[in-house]
PDB file of N, CA and C in Angstrom:
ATOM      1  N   UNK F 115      88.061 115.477 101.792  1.00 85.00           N
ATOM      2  CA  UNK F 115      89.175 114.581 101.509  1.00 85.00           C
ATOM      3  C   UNK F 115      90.329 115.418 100.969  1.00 85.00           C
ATOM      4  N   UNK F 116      91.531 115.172 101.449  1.00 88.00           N
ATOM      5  CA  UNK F 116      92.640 115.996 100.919  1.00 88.00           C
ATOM      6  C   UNK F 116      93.254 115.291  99.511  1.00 88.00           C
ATOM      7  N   UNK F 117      93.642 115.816  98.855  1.00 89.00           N
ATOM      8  CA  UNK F 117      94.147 115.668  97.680  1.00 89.00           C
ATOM      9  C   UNK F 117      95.939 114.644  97.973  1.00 89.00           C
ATOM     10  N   UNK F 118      96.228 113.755  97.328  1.00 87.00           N
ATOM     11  CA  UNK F 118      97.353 113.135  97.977  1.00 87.00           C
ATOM     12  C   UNK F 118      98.449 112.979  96.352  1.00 87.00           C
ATOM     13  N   UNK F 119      98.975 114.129  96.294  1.00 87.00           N
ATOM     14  CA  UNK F 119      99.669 113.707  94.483  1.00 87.00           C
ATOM     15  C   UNK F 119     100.485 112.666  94.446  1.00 87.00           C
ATOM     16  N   UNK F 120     101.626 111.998  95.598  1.00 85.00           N
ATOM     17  CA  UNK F 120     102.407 110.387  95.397  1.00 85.00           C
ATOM     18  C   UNK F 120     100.985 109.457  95.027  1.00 85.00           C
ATOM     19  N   UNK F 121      99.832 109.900  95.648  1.00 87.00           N
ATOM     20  CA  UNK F 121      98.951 108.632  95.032  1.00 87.00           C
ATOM     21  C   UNK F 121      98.237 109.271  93.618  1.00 87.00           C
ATOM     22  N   UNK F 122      97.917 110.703  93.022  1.00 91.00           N
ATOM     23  CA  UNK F 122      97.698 110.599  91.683  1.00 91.00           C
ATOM     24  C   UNK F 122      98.598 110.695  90.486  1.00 91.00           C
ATOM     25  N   UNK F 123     100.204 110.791  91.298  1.00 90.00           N
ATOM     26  CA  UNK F 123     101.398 110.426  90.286  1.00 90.00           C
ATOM     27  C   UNK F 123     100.828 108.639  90.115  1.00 90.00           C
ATOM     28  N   UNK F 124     101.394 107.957  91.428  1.00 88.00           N
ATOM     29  CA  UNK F 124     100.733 106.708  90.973  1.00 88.00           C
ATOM     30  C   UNK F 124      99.930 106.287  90.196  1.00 88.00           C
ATOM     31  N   UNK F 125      98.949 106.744  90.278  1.00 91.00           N
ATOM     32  CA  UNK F 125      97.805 106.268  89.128  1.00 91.00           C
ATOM     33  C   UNK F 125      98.128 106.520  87.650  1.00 91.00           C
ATOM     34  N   UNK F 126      98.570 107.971  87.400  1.00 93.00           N
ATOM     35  CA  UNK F 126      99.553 107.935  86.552  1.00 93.00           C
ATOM     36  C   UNK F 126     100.401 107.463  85.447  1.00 93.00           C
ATOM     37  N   UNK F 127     101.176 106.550  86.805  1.00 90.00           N
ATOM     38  CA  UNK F 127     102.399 105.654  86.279  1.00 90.00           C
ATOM     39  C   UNK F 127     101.543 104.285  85.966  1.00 90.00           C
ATOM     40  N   UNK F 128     100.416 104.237  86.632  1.00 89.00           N
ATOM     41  CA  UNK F 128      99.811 102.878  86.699  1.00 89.00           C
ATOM     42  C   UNK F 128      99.700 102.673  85.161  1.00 89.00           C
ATOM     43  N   UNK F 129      98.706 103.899  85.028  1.00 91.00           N
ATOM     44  CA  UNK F 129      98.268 103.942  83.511  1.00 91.00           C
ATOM     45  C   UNK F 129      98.768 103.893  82.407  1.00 91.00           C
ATOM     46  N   UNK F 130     100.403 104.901  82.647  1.00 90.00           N
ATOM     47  CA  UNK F 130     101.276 104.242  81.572  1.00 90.00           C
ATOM     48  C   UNK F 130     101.801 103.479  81.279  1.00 90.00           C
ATOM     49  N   UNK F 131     101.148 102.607  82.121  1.00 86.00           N
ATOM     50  CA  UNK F 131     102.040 100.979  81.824  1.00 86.00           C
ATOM     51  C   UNK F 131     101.411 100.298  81.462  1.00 86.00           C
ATOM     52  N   UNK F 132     100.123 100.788  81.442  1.00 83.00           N
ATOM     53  CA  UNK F 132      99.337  99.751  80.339  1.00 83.00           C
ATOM     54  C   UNK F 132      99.180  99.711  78.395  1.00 83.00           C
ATOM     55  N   UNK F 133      99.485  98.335  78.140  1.00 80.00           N
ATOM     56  CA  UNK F 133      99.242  98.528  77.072  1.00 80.00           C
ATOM     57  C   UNK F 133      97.967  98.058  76.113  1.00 80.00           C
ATOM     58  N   UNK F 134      97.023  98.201  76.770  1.00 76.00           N
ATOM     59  CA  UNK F 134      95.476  97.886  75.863  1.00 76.00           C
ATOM     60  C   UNK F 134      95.751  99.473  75.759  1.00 76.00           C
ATOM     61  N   UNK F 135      94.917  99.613  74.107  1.00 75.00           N
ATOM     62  CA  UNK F 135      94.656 101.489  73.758  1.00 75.00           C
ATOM     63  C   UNK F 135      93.256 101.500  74.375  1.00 75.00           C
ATOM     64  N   UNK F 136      92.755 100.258  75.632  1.00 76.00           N
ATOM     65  CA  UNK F 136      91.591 101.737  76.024  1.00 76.00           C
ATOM     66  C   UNK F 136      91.477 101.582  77.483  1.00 76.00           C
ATOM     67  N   UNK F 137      92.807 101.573  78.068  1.00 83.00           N
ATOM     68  CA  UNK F 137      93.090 102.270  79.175  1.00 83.00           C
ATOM     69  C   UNK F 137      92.889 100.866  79.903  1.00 83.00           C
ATOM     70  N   UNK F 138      92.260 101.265  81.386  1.00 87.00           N
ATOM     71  CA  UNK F 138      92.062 100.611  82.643  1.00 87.00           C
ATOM     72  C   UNK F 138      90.754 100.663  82.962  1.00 87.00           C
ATOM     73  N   UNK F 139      89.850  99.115  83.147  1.00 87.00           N
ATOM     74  CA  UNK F 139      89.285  99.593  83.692  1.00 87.00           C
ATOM     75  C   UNK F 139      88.977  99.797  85.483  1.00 87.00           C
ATOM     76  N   UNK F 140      88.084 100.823  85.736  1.00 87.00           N
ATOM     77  CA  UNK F 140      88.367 101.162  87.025  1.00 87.00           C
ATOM     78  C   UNK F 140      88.116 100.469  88.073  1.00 87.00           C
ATOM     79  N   UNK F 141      87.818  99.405  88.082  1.00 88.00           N
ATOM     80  CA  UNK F 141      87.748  98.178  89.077  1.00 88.00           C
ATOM     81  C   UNK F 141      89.620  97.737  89.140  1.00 88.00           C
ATOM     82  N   UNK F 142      90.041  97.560  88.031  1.00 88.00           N
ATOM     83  CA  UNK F 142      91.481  96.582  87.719  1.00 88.00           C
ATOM     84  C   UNK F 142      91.843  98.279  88.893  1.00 88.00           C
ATOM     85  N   UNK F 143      92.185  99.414  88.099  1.00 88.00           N
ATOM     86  CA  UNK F 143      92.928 100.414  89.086  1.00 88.00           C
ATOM     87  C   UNK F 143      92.719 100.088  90.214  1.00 88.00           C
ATOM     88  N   UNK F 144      91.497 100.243  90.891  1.00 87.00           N
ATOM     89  CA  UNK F 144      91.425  99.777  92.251  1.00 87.00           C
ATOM     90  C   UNK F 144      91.899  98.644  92.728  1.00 87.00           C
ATOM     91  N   UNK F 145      92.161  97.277  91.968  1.00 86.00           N
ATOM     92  CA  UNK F 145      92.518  96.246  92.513  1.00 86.00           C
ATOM     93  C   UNK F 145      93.889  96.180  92.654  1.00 86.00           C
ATOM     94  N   UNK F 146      94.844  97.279  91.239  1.00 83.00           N
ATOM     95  CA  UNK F 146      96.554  97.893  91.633  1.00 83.00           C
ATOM     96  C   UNK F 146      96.898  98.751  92.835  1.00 83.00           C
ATOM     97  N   UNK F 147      95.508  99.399  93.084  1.00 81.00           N
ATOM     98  CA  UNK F 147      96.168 100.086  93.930  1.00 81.00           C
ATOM     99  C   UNK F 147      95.904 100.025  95.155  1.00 81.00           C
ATOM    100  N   UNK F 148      95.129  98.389  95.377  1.00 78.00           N
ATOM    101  CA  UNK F 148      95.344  98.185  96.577  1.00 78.00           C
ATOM    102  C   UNK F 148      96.371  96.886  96.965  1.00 78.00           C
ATOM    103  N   UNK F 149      96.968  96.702  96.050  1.00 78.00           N
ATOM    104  CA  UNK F 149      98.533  96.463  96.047  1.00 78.00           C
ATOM    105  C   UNK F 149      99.425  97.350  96.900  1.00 78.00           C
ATOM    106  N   UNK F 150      99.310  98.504  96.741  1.00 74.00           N
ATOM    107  CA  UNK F 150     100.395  99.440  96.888  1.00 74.00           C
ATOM    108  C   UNK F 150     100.233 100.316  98.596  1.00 74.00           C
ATOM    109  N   UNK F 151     101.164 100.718  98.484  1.00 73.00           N
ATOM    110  CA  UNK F 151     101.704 100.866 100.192  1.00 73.00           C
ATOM    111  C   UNK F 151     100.324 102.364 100.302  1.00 73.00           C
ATOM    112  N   UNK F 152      99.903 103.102  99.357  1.00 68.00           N
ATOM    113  CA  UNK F 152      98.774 103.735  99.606  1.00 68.00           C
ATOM    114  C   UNK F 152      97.588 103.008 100.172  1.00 68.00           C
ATOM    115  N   UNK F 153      97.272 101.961 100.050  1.00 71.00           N
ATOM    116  CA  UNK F 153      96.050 101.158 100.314  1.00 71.00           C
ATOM    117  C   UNK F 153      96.453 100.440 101.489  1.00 71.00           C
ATOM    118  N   UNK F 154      97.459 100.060 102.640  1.00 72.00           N
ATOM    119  CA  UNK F 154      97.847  99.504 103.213  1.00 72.00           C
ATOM    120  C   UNK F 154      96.441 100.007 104.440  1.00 72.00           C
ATOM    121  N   UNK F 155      96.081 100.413 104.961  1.00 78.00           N
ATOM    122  CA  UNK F 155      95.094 100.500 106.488  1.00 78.00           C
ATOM    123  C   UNK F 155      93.740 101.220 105.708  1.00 78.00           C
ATOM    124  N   UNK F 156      93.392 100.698 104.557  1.00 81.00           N
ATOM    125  CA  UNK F 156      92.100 101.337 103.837  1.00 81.00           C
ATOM    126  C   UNK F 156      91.049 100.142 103.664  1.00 81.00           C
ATOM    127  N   UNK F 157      89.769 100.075 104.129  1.00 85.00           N
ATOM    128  CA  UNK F 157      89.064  99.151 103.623  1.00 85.00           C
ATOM    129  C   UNK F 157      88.278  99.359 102.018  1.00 85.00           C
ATOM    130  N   UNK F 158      87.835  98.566 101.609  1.00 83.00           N
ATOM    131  CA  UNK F 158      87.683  98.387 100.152  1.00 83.00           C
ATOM    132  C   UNK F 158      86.508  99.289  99.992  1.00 83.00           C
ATOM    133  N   UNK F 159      85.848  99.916 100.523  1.00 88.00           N
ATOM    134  CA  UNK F 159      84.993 100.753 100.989  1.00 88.00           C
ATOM    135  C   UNK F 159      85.866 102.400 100.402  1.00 88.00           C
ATOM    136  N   UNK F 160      86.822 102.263 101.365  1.00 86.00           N
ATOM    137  CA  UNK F 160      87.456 103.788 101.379  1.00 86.00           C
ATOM    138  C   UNK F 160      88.505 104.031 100.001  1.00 86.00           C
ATOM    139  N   UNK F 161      88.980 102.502  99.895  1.00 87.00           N
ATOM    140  CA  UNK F 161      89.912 102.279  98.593  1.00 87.00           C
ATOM    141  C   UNK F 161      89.220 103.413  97.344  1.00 87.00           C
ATOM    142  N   UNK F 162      87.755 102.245  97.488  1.00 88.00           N
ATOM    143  CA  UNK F 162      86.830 103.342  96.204  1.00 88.00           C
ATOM    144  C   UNK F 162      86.472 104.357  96.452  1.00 88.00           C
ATOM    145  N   UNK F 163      86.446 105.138  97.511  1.00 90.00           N
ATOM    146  CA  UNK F 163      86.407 106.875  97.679  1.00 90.00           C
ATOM    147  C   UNK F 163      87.586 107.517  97.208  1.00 90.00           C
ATOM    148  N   UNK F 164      88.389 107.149  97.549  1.00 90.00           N
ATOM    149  CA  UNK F 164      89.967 107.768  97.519  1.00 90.00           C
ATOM    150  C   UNK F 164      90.520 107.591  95.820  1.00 90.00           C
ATOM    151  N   UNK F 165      90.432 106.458  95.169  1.00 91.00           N
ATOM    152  CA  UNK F 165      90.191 106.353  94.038  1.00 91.00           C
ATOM    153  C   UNK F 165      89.405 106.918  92.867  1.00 91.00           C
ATOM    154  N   UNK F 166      88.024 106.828  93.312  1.00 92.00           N
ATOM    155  CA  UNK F 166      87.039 107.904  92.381  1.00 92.00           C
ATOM    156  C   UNK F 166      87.363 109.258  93.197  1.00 92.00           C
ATOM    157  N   UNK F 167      87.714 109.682  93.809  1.00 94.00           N
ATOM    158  CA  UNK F 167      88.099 111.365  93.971  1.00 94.00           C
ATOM    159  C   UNK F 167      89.272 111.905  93.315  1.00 94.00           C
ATOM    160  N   UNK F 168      90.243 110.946  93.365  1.00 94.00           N
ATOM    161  CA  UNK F 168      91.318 111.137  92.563  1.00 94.00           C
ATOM    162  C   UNK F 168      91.656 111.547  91.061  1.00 94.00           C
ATOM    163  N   UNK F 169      90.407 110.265  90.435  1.00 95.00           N
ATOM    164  CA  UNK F 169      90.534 110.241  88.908  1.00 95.00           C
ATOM    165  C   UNK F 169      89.574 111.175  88.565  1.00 95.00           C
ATOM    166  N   UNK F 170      88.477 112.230  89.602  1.00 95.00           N
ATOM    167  CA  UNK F 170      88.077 113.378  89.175  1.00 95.00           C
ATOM    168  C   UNK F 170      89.003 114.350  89.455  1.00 95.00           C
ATOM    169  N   UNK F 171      89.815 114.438  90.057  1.00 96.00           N
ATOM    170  CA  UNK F 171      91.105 114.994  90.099  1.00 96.00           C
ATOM    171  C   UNK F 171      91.546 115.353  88.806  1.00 96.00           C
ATOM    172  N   UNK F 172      92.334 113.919  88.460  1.00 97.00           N
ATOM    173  CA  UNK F 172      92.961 114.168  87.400  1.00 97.00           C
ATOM    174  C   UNK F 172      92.277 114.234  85.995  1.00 97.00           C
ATOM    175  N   UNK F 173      90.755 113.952  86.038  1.00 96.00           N
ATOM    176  CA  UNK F 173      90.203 114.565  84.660  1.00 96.00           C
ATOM    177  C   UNK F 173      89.754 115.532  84.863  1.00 96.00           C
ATOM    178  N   UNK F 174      89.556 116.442  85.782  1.00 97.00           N
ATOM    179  CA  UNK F 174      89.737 117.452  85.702  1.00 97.00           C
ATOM    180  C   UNK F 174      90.903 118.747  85.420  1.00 97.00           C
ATOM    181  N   UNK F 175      91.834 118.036  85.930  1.00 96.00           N
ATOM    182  CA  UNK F 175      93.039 118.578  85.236  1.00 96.00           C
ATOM    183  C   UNK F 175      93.345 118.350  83.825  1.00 96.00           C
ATOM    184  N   UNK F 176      92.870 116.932  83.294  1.00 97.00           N
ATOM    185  CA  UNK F 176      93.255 116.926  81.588  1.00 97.00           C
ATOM    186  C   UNK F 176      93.816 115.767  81.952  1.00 97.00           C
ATOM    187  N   UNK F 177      94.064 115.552  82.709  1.00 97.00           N
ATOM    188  CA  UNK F 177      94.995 114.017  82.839  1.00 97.00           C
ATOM    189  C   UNK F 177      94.671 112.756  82.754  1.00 97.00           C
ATOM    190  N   UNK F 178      93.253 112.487  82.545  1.00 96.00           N
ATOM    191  CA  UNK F 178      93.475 111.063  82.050  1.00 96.00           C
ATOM    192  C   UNK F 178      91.881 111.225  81.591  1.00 96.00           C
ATOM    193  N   UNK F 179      90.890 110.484  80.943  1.00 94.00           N
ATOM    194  CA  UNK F 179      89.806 110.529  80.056  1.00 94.00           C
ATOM    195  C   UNK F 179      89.314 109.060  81.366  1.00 94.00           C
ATOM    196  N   UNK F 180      87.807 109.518  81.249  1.00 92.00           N
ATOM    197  CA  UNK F 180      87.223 108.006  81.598  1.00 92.00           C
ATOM    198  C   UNK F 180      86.222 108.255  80.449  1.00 92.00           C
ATOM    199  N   UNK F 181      86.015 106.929  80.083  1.00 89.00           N
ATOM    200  CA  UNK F 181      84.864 106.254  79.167  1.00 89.00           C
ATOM    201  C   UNK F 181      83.954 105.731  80.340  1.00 89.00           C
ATOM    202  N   UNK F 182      82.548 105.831  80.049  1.00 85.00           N
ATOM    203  CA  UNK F 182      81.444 105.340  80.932  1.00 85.00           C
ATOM    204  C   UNK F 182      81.390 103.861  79.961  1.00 85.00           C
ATOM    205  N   UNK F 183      80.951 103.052  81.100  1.00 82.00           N
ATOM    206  CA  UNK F 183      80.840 101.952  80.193  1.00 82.00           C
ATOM    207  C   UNK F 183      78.984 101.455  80.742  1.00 82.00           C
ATOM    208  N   UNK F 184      78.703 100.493  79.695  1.00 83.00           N
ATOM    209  CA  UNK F 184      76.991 100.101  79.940  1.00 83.00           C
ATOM    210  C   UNK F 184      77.226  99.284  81.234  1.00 83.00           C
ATOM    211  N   UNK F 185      78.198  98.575  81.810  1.00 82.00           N
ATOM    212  CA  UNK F 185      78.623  97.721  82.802  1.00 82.00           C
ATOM    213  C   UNK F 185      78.160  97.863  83.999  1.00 82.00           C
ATOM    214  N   UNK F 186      78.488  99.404  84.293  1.00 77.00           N
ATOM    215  CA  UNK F 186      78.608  99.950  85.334  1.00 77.00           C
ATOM    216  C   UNK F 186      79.799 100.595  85.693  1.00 77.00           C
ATOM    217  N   UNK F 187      80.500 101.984  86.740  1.00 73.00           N
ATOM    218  CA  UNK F 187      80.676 102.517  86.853  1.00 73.00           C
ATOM    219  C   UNK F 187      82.354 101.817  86.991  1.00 73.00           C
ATOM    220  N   UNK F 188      82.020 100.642  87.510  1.00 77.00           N
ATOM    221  CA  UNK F 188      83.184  99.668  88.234  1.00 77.00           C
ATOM    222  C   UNK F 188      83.998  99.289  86.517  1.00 77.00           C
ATOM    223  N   UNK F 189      83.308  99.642  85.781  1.00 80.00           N
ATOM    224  CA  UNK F 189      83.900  99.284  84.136  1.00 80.00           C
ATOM    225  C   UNK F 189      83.983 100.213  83.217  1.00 80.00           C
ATOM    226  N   UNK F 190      83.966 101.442  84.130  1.00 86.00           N
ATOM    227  CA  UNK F 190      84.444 102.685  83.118  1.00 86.00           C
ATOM    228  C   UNK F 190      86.103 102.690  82.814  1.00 86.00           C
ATOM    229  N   UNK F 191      86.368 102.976  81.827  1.00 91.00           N
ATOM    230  CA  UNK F 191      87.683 102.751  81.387  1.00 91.00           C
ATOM    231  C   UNK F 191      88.197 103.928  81.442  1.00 91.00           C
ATOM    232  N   UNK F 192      89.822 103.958  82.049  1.00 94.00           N
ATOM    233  CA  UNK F 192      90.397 104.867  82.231  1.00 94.00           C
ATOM    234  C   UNK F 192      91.686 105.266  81.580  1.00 94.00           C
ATOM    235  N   UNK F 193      91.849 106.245  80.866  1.00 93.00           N
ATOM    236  CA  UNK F 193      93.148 106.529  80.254  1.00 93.00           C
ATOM    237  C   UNK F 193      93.923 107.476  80.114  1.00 93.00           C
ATOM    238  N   UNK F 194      95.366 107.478  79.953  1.00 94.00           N
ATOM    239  CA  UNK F 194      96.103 108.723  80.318  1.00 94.00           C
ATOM    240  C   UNK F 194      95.890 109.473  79.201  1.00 94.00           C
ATOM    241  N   UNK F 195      95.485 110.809  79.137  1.00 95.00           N
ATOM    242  CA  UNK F 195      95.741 111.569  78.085  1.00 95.00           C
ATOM    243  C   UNK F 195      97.242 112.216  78.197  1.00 95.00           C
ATOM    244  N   UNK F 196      97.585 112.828  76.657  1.00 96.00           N
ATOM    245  CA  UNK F 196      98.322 114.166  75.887  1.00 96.00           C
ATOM    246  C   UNK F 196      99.412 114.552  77.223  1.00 96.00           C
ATOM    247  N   UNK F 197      98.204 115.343  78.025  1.00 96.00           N
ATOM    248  CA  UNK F 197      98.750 116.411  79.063  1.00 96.00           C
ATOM    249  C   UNK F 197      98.835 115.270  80.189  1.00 96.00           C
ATOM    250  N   UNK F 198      98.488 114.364  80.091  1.00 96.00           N
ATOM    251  CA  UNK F 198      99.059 112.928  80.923  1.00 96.00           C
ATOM    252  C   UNK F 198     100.230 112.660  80.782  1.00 96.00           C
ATOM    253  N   UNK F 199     100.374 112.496  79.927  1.00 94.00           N
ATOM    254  CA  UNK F 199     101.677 112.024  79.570  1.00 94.00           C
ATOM    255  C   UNK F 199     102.640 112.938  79.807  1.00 94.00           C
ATOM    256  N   UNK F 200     102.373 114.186  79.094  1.00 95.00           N
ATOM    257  CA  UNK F 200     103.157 115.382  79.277  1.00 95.00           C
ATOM    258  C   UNK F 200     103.673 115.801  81.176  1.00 95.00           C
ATOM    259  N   UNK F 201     103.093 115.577  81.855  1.00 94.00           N
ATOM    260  CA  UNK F 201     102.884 116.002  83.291  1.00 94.00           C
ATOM    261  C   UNK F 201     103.784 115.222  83.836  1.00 94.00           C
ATOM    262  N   UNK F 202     103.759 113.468  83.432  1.00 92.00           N
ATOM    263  CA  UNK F 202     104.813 112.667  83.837  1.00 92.00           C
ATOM    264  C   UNK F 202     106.271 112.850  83.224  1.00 92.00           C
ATOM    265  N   UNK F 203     106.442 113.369  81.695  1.00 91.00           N
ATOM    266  CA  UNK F 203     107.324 113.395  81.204  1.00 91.00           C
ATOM    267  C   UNK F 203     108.283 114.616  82.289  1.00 91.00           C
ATOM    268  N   UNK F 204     107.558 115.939  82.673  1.00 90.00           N
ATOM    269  CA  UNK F 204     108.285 117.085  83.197  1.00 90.00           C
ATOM    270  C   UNK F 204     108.293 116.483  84.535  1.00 90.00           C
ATOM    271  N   UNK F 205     107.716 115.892  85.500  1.00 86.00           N
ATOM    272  CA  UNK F 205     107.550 115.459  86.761  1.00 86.00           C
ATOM    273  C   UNK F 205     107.623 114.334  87.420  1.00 86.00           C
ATOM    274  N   UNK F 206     108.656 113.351  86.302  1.00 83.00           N
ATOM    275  CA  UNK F 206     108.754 112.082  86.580  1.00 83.00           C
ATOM    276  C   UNK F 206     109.404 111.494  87.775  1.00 83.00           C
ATOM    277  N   UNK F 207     108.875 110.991  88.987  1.00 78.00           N
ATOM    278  CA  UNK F 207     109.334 110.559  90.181  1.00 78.00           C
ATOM    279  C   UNK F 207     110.785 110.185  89.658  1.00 78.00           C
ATOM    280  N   UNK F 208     111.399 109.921  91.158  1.00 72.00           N
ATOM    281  CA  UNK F 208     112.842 109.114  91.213  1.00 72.00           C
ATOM    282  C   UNK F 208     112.966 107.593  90.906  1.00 72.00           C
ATOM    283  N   UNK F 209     113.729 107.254  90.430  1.00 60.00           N
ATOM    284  CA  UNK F 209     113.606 106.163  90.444  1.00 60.00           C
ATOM    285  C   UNK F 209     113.273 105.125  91.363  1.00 60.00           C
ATOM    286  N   UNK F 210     113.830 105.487  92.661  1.00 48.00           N
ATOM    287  CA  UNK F 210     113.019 104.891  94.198  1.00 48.00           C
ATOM    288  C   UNK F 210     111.651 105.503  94.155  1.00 48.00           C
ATOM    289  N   UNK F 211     111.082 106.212  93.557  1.00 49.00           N
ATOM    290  CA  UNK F 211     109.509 106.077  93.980  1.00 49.00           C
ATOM    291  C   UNK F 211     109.064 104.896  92.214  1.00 49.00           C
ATOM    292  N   UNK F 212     108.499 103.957  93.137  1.00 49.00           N
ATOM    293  CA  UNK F 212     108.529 102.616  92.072  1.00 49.00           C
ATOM    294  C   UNK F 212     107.199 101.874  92.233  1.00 49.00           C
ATOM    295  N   UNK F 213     106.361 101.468  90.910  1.00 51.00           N
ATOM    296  CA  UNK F 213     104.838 101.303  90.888  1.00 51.00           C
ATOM    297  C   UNK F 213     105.219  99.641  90.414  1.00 51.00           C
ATOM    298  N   UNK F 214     105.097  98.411  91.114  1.00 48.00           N
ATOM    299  CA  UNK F 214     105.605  97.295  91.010  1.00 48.00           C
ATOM    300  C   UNK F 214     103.976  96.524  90.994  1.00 48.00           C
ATOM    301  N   UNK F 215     103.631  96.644  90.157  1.00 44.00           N
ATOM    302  CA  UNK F 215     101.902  95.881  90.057  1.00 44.00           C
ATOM    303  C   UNK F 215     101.933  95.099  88.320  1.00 44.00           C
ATOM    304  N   UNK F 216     101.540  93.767  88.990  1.00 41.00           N
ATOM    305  CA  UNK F 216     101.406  93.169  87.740  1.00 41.00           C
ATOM    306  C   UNK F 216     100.003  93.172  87.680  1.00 41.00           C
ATOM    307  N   UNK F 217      99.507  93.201  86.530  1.00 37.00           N
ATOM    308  CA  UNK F 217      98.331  93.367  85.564  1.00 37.00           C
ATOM    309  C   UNK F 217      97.788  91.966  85.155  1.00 37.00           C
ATOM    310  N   UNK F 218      96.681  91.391  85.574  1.00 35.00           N
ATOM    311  CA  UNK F 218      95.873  90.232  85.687  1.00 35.00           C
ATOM    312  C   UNK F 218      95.842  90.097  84.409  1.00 35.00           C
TER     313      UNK F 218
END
């Protein structure tokens, strides 16, 4: 799978727009981001590949923390860290690149 950064800026931006302090959990991400023009010809199948590859992506970089939850995997909570924040602050899209998802 290739790495796609407009979709792990997205996630990103997703995250900083939330305001619970313990993030997203990773079912809700998946259900924003198949809102968005990334998810447009993906079945819900591939949604969650492309999604969990991503957010090992970015915790591997430092960029966002998951919490395991007893739930299941679909309820691990996701959040931007430090160098999260920091990454968007130096690399913040244009204002035309725009994350328009309301939060259930």
């Amino acid at each position: 799978m290739k790495r796609n950064t407009n979709l792990a800026v997205t996630l990103l931006l997703l995250l900083e727009q939330v305001e619970d302090a313990e993030g997203l959990a990773r079912h809700q991400l998946k259900e924003s981001l198949g809102q968005s023009k990334h998810a447009s010809s993906m079945t819900s199948e591939e949604l969650w590949d492309v999604l969990d590859y991503h957010l090992r992506l970015l915790q591997s970089a430092g960029f966002v923390t998951i919490t395991q939850s007893f739930e299941g995997v679909a309820h691990d909570d996701v959040e931007l860290t430090w160098s999260g924040h920091d990454y968007l602050d130096v690399n913040r899209p244009s204002e035309s690149f725009n994350v328009n998802v309301k939060w259930p």
